[in-house]
C-alpha cells in the first residue's frame, strides 16, 4: 500500500504570510536574501538574548541548513521511488534556490515564494518537520531560564530579533496563545502557532491577525 503524502494548496493568504516571513528573514532589507542574512540573524539572536554558544549554534544550524536538510531528504525519497519526493520536474524552483544559496548567491522574494509553493504542494511534511525544529530552537533561545515555558516578556524581547518591536501587540498575541490563562506557554503550543502561520488559512489565528496588518 502506497503511503499518502499530505500537501497544501498555496492560497493567496498563505502567499501573503510567506512574503511576510521572507521579509522577517531579510535582515539587511535589500530585497534579496542569502546565507549571510541567516548568519546575521543568528548573531542578532546571540546578541539580543545573550545566548550561550550552544543555543546560538542550534539556531545557526537550522537557519543555515534547513533548506539543505529538507531538499536532501526529498531527493532521497525520489531516488527510493517513494511518494512526496523532490525532483527537477516537480520542484525546479526549490532546487535552484537551494543551489543558489549554497553557492553564496541571493534569492529574491518571488524566487523564495515559488520554491516554497512547489515544496508544500508536493510534500508538506518535508517543510513542516524542518520548520518545527527551527522554530523550536527559537523557543529554546527565548526560554532563558530553561523551564520549558515562555511568557509575554520573553516573546517581546525575542521577536525583536525579527524586527518585530511592538510590545503591546506581542502581548495581545501571547494572550490569545495562552488559552489556559497560565501566563506562560510551552514549546508545543508556540511551534503549532507558527506552523499555522506558514501552512494554515485561519485569518483569525493569533500571529496572522497581527502580522498581516503590519
One Martini backbone bead per residue (centre of mass of N, CA, C, O) as a GRO file, in nm:
protein
  214
    1UNK     BB    1   0.094   0.038   0.025
    2UNK     BB    2   0.072   0.357  -0.033
    3UNK     BB    3   0.179   0.654   0.076
    4UNK     BB    4   0.047   0.935   0.208
    5UNK     BB    5   0.082   1.275   0.099
    6UNK     BB    6   0.085   1.580   0.224
    7UNK     BB    7  -0.073   1.878   0.111
    8UNK     BB    8  -0.075   2.228  -0.013
    9UNK     BB    9  -0.255   2.496  -0.089
   10UNK     BB   10  -0.156   2.796  -0.249
   11UNK     BB   11  -0.272   3.060  -0.119
   12UNK     BB   12  -0.301   3.397  -0.091
   13UNK     BB   13  -0.259   3.393   0.220
   14UNK     BB   14   0.004   3.236   0.222
   15UNK     BB   15   0.158   3.424   0.044
   16UNK     BB   16   0.149   3.667   0.235
   17UNK     BB   17   0.295   3.527   0.478
   18UNK     BB   18   0.562   3.444   0.334
   19UNK     BB   19   0.646   3.731   0.271
   20UNK     BB   20   0.677   3.810   0.564
   21UNK     BB   21   0.892   3.599   0.636
   22UNK     BB   22   1.103   3.696   0.441
   23UNK     BB   23   1.134   3.983   0.566
   24UNK     BB   24   1.225   3.881   0.846
   25UNK     BB   25   1.496   3.744   0.716
   26UNK     BB   26   1.568   4.023   0.572
   27UNK     BB   27   1.784   4.201   0.754
   28UNK     BB   28   1.900   4.407   0.519
   29UNK     BB   29   1.676   4.506   0.323
   30UNK     BB   30   1.738   4.421  -0.012
   31UNK     BB   31   1.544   4.187  -0.152
   32UNK     BB   32   1.783   3.984  -0.084
   33UNK     BB   33   1.872   3.641   0.007
   34UNK     BB   34   2.115   3.481   0.227
   35UNK     BB   35   2.341   3.338   0.433
   36UNK     BB   36   2.420   3.611   0.565
   37UNK     BB   37   2.141   3.662   0.687
   38UNK     BB   38   2.138   3.414   0.872
   39UNK     BB   39   2.390   3.488   1.026
   40UNK     BB   40   2.283   3.760   1.134
   41UNK     BB   41   2.043   3.644   1.285
   42UNK     BB   42   2.205   3.469   1.480
   43UNK     BB   43   2.355   3.714   1.603
   44UNK     BB   44   2.106   3.858   1.709
   45UNK     BB   45   2.027   3.646   1.909
   46UNK     BB   46   2.287   3.648   2.072
   47UNK     BB   47   2.278   3.949   2.154
   48UNK     BB   48   1.982   3.998   2.253
   49UNK     BB   49   1.991   3.715   2.450
   50UNK     BB   50   2.258   3.614   2.554
   51UNK     BB   51   2.375   3.354   2.432
   52UNK     BB   52   2.479   3.061   2.434
   53UNK     BB   53   2.653   2.880   2.209
   54UNK     BB   54   2.462   2.636   2.188
   55UNK     BB   55   2.208   2.796   2.100
   56UNK     BB   56   2.334   2.947   1.862
   57UNK     BB   57   2.413   2.692   1.701
   58UNK     BB   58   2.124   2.584   1.656
   59UNK     BB   59   2.015   2.822   1.499
   60UNK     BB   60   2.228   2.824   1.276
   61UNK     BB   61   2.172   2.545   1.167
   62UNK     BB   62   1.871   2.589   1.072
   63UNK     BB   63   1.912   2.840   0.898
   64UNK     BB   64   2.147   2.720   0.706
   65UNK     BB   65   2.023   2.395   0.670
   66UNK     BB   66   1.718   2.354   0.612
   67UNK     BB   67   1.707   2.332   0.301
   68UNK     BB   68   1.905   2.097   0.275
   69UNK     BB   69   1.758   1.886   0.443
   70UNK     BB   70   1.488   1.876   0.279
   71UNK     BB   71   1.612   1.827   0.001
   72UNK     BB   72   1.764   1.562   0.058
   73UNK     BB   73   1.516   1.405   0.149
   74UNK     BB   74   1.353   1.442  -0.115
   75UNK     BB   75   1.561   1.308  -0.307
   76UNK     BB   76   1.561   1.033  -0.162
   77UNK     BB   77   1.269   0.964  -0.218
   78UNK     BB   78   1.296   0.959  -0.524
   79UNK     BB   79   1.519   0.738  -0.541
   80UNK     BB   80   1.307   0.536  -0.376
   81UNK     BB   81   1.016   0.572  -0.496
   82UNK     BB   82   0.875   0.782  -0.319
   83UNK     BB   83   0.650   0.971  -0.199
   84UNK     BB   84   0.729   1.319  -0.209
   85UNK     BB   85   0.943   1.377  -0.401
   86UNK     BB   86   1.221   1.540  -0.540
   87UNK     BB   87   1.247   1.734  -0.853
   88UNK     BB   88   1.290   1.900  -1.153
   89UNK     BB   89   0.985   1.864  -1.238
   90UNK     BB   90   0.839   1.965  -0.952
   91UNK     BB   91   1.107   2.144  -0.803
   92UNK     BB   92   1.295   2.366  -0.951
   93UNK     BB   93   1.301   2.616  -0.763
   94UNK     BB   94   1.404   2.480  -0.509
   95UNK     BB   95   1.675   2.373  -0.625
   96UNK     BB   96   1.778   2.653  -0.713
   97UNK     BB   97   1.775   2.795  -0.439
   98UNK     BB   98   1.962   2.602  -0.292
   99UNK     BB   99   2.204   2.638  -0.482
  100UNK     BB  100   2.237   2.943  -0.465
  101UNK     BB  101   2.289   2.957  -0.157
  102UNK     BB  102   2.534   2.759  -0.152
  103UNK     BB  103   2.691   2.964  -0.364
  104UNK     BB  104   2.625   3.268  -0.236
  105UNK     BB  105   2.359   3.363  -0.314
  106UNK     BB  106   2.059   3.533  -0.407
  107UNK     BB  107   1.711   3.568  -0.304
  108UNK     BB  108   1.412   3.636  -0.396
  109UNK     BB  109   1.092   3.658  -0.313
  110UNK     BB  110   0.976   3.506  -0.562
  111UNK     BB  111   1.165   3.264  -0.546
  112UNK     BB  112   1.085   3.174  -0.264
  113UNK     BB  113   0.782   3.135  -0.317
  114UNK     BB  114   0.803   2.919  -0.539
  115UNK     BB  115   0.958   2.711  -0.375
  116UNK     BB  116   0.747   2.680  -0.151
  117UNK     BB  117   0.508   2.600  -0.324
  118UNK     BB  118   0.629   2.341  -0.443
  119UNK     BB  119   0.679   2.196  -0.179
  120UNK     BB  120   0.382   2.190  -0.044
  121UNK     BB  121   0.254   2.057  -0.314
  122UNK     BB  122   0.429   1.784  -0.259
  123UNK     BB  123   0.550   1.824   0.066
  124UNK     BB  124   0.471   1.924   0.373
  125UNK     BB  125   0.657   1.764   0.577
  126UNK     BB  126   0.934   1.866   0.497
  127UNK     BB  127   0.885   2.146   0.607
  128UNK     BB  128   0.761   2.106   0.892
  129UNK     BB  129   0.991   1.955   1.033
  130UNK     BB  130   1.206   2.177   1.001
  131UNK     BB  131   1.046   2.418   1.115
  132UNK     BB  132   0.997   2.306   1.399
  133UNK     BB  133   1.298   2.297   1.477
  134UNK     BB  134   1.360   2.595   1.438
  135UNK     BB  135   1.140   2.715   1.625
  136UNK     BB  136   1.238   2.554   1.869
  137UNK     BB  137   1.510   2.709   1.888
  138UNK     BB  138   1.380   2.978   1.950
  139UNK     BB  139   1.239   2.899   2.208
  140UNK     BB  140   1.497   2.819   2.365
  141UNK     BB  141   1.606   3.111   2.358
  142UNK     BB  142   1.363   3.246   2.513
  143UNK     BB  143   1.418   3.024   2.738
  144UNK     BB  144   1.623   3.136   2.975
  145UNK     BB  145   1.540   2.926   3.228
  146UNK     BB  146   1.470   2.635   3.123
  147UNK     BB  147   1.135   2.548   3.187
  148UNK     BB  148   0.950   2.520   2.906
  149UNK     BB  149   0.882   2.837   2.901
  150UNK     BB  150   0.693   3.128   2.797
  151UNK     BB  151   0.644   3.472   2.796
  152UNK     BB  152   0.572   3.782   2.696
  153UNK     BB  153   0.857   3.899   2.750
  154UNK     BB  154   1.011   3.693   2.583
  155UNK     BB  155   0.879   3.772   2.311
  156UNK     BB  156   0.946   4.068   2.299
  157UNK     BB  157   1.252   4.018   2.290
  158UNK     BB  158   1.273   3.798   2.063
  159UNK     BB  159   1.116   3.948   1.819
  160UNK     BB  160   1.337   4.163   1.766
  161UNK     BB  161   1.507   3.973   1.581
  162UNK     BB  162   1.266   4.030   1.347
  163UNK     BB  163   1.161   4.340   1.388
  164UNK     BB  164   0.952   4.309   1.635
  165UNK     BB  165   0.845   4.630   1.793
  166UNK     BB  166   0.539   4.545   1.958
  167UNK     BB  167   0.448   4.496   2.266
  168UNK     BB  168   0.135   4.508   2.270
  169UNK     BB  169   0.089   4.304   2.041
  170UNK     BB  170   0.243   4.067   2.168
  171UNK     BB  171   0.060   4.046   2.414
  172UNK     BB  172  -0.195   3.973   2.253
  173UNK     BB  173  -0.090   3.720   2.123
  174UNK     BB  174  -0.021   3.571   2.381
  175UNK     BB  175  -0.306   3.568   2.502
  176UNK     BB  176  -0.418   3.382   2.271
  177UNK     BB  177  -0.222   3.144   2.321
  178UNK     BB  178  -0.315   3.155   2.635
  179UNK     BB  179  -0.580   2.961   2.695
  180UNK     BB  180  -0.512   2.887   3.015
  181UNK     BB  181  -0.413   3.135   3.176
  182UNK     BB  182  -0.084   3.111   3.290
  183UNK     BB  183   0.143   3.309   3.155
  184UNK     BB  184   0.221   3.052   2.973
  185UNK     BB  185   0.411   2.861   2.725
  186UNK     BB  186   0.486   2.603   2.527
  187UNK     BB  187   0.639   2.464   2.259
  188UNK     BB  188   0.399   2.331   2.119
  189UNK     BB  189   0.227   2.585   2.096
  190UNK     BB  190   0.422   2.775   1.956
  191UNK     BB  191   0.480   2.605   1.703
  192UNK     BB  192   0.184   2.572   1.606
  193UNK     BB  193   0.141   2.874   1.537
  194UNK     BB  194   0.361   2.883   1.311
  195UNK     BB  195   0.246   2.664   1.132
  196UNK     BB  196  -0.016   2.810   1.075
  197UNK     BB  197   0.111   3.053   0.940
  198UNK     BB  198   0.254   2.886   0.697
  199UNK     BB  199  -0.011   2.661   0.634
  200UNK     BB  200  -0.259   2.826   0.694
  201UNK     BB  201  -0.618   2.989   0.682
  202UNK     BB  202  -0.638   3.146   0.956
  203UNK     BB  203  -0.724   3.482   1.004
  204UNK     BB  204  -0.757   3.444   1.343
  205UNK     BB  205  -0.487   3.391   1.407
  206UNK     BB  206  -0.271   3.541   1.610
  207UNK     BB  207  -0.034   3.606   1.412
  208UNK     BB  208  -0.196   3.691   1.161
  209UNK     BB  209  -0.358   3.933   1.274
  210UNK     BB  210  -0.095   4.103   1.300
  211UNK     BB  211   0.111   4.066   1.056
  212UNK     BB  212  -0.118   4.131   0.829
  213UNK     BB  213  -0.127   4.454   0.939
  214UNK     BB  214   0.174   4.578   0.916
   0.00000   0.00000   0.00000
